[in-house]
C-alpha positions as YAML, in Angstrom:
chain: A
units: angstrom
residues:
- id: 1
  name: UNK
  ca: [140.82, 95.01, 59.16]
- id: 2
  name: UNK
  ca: [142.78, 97.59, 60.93]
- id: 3
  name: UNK
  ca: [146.03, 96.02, 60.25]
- id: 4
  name: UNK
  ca: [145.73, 95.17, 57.04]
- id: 5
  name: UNK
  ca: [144.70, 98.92, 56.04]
- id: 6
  name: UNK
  ca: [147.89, 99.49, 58.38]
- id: 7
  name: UNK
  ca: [150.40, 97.24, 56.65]
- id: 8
  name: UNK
  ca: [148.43, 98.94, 52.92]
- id: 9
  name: UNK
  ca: [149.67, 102.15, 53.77]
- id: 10
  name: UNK
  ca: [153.50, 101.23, 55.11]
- id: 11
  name: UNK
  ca: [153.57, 99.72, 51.54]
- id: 12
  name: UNK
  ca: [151.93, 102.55, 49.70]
- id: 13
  name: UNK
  ca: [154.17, 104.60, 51.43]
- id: 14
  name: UNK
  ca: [157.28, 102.27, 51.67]
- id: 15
  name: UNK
  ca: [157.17, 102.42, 55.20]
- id: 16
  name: UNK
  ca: [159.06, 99.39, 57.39]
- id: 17
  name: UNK
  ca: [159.96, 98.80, 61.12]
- id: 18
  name: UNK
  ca: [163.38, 99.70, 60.22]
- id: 19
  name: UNK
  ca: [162.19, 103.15, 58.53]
- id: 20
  name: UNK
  ca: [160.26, 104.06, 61.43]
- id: 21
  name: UNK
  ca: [162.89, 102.99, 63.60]
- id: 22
  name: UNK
  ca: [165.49, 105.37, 62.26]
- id: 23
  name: UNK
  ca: [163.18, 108.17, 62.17]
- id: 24
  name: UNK
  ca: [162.86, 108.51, 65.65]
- id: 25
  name: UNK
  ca: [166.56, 107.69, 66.64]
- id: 26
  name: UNK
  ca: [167.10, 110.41, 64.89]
- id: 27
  name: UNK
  ca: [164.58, 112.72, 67.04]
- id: 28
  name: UNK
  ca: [165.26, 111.23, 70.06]
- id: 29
  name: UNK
  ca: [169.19, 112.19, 68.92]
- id: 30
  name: UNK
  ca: [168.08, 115.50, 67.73]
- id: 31
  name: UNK
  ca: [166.06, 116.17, 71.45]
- id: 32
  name: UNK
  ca: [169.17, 115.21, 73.38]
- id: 33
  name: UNK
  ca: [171.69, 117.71, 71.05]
- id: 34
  name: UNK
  ca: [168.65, 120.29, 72.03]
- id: 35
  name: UNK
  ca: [168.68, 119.64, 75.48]
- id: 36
  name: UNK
  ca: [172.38, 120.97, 75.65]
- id: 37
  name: UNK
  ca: [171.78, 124.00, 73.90]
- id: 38
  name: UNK
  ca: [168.57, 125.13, 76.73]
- id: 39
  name: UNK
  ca: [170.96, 123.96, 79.39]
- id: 40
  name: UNK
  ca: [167.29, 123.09, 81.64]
- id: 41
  name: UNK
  ca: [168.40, 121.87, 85.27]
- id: 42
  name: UNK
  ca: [166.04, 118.51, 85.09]
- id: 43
  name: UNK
  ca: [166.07, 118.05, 81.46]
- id: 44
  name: UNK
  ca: [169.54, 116.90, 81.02]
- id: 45
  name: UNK
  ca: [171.49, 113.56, 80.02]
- id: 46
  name: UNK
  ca: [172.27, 113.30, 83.37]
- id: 47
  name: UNK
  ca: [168.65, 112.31, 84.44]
- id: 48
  name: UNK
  ca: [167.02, 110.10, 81.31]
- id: 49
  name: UNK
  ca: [166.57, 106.83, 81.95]
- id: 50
  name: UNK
  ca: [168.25, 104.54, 79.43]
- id: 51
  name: UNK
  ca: [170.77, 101.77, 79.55]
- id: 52
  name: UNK
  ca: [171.46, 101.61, 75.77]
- id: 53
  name: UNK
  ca: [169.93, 104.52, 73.25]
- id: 54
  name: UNK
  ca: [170.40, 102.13, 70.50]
- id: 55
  name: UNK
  ca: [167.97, 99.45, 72.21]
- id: 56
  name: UNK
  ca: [165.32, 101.58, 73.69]
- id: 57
  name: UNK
  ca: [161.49, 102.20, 73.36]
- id: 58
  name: UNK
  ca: [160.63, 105.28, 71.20]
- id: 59
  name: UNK
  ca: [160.52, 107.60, 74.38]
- id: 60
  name: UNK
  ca: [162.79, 109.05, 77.03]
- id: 61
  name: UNK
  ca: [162.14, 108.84, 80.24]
- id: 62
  name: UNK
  ca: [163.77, 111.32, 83.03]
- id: 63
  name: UNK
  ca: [163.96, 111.34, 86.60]
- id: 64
  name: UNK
  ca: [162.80, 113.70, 88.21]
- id: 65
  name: UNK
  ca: [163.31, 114.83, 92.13]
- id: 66
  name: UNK
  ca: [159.73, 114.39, 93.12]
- id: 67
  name: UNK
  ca: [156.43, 113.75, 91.95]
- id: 68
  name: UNK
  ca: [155.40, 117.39, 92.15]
- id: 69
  name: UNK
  ca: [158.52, 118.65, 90.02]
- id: 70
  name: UNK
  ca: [157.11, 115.78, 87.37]
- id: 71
  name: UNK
  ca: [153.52, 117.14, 87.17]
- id: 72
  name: UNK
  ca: [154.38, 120.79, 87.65]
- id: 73
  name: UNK
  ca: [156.94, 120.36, 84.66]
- id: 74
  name: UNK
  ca: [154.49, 118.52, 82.62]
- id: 75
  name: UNK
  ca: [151.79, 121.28, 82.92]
- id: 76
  name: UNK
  ca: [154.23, 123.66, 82.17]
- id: 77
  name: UNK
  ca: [155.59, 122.12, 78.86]
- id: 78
  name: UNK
  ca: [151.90, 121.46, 77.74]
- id: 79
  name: UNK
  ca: [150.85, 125.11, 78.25]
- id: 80
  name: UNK
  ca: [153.32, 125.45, 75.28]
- id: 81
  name: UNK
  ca: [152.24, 123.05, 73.81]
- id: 82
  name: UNK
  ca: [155.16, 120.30, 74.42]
- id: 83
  name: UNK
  ca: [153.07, 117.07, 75.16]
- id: 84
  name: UNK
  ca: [154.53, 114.58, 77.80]
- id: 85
  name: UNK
  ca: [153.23, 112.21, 80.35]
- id: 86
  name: UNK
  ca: [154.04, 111.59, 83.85]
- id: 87
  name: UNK
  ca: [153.92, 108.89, 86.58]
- id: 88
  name: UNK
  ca: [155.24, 109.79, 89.72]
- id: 89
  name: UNK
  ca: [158.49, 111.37, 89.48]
- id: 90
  name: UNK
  ca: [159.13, 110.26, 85.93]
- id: 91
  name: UNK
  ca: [158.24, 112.77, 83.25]
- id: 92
  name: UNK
  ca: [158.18, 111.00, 79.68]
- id: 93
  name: UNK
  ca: [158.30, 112.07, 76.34]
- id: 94
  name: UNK
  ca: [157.46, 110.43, 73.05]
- id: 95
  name: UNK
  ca: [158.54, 110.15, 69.67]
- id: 96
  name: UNK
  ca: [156.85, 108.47, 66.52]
- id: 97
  name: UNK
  ca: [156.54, 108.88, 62.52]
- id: 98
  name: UNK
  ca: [154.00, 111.31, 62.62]
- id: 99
  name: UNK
  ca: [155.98, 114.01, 64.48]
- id: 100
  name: UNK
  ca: [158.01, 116.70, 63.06]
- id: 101
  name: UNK
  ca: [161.30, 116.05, 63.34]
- id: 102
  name: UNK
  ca: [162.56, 120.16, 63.59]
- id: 103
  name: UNK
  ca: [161.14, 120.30, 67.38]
- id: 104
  name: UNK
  ca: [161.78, 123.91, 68.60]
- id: 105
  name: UNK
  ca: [162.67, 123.51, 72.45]
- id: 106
  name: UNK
  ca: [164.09, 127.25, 72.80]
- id: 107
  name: UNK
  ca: [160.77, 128.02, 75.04]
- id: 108
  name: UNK
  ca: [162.49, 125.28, 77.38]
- id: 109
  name: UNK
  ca: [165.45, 127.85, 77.62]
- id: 110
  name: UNK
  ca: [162.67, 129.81, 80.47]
- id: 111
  name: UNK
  ca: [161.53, 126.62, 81.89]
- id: 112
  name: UNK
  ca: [164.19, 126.37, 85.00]
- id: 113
  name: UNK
  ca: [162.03, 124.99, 87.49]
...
C-alpha cells in the first residue's frame, strides 16, 4: 500500500530517482560552498568523510576529534535548530527532497568549538 501511494505521488508530481538525486547534490554542493564562507574549525572539507561526492549517500559525514566534540556540536547545532546525528566521533548531516534548499548556516559563523 505504502509504496504504491509512494510511487502515485512521484508521478503526480513527476518525481524520479534521478530528480531526487540532483536535488540533494545540489544541497549537499550548496552546504560545502557554505561551509567556506563560516570558516568553522571542525566543519570543513578537510574532515567529511567521502571518497567520491558524485557516488555518495544523501548525507555527509565528518570526523570529528572525539566523541564529546561530536555530541557537544550536535546539541549545539540543534539548539538552533540545525538537525544532525551522531555516533561516536562522527557528526552526520542529512539531506532529502523535502528540505529547503536556501539553508542559512551564518549562526555556524559563532559555533567555533
Amino acid at each position: 500500500y505504502r509504496l504504491h501511494a509512494v510511487l502515485t505521488l512521484f508521478k503526480k508530481d513527476n518525481l524520479s530517482v534521478e530528480i531526487i538525486h540532483a536535488h540533494v547534490q545540489r544541497q549537499k554542493k550548496n552546504f560545502r560552498d557554505h561551509l567556506l564562507k563560516i570558516d568553522h574549525h571542525y566543519l570543513c572539507e578537510k574532515n567529511i568523510l567521502s571518497i567520491d561526492y558524485n557516488y555518495h549517500g544523501h548525507f555527509l559525514t565528518f570526523a570529528m576529534p572525539s566523541p564529546e566534540h561530536a555530541k557537544k556540536l550536535h546539541d549545539e547545532l540543534r539548539a538552533i535548530n540545525i538537525w544532525t546525528d551522531y555516533r561516536s566521533s562522527r557528526l552526520r548531516f542529512g539531506f532529502g527532497l523535502y528540505q529547503n534548499e536556501c539553508i542559512d548556516l551564518s549562526a555556524l559563523k559563532n559555533l567555533k568549538n
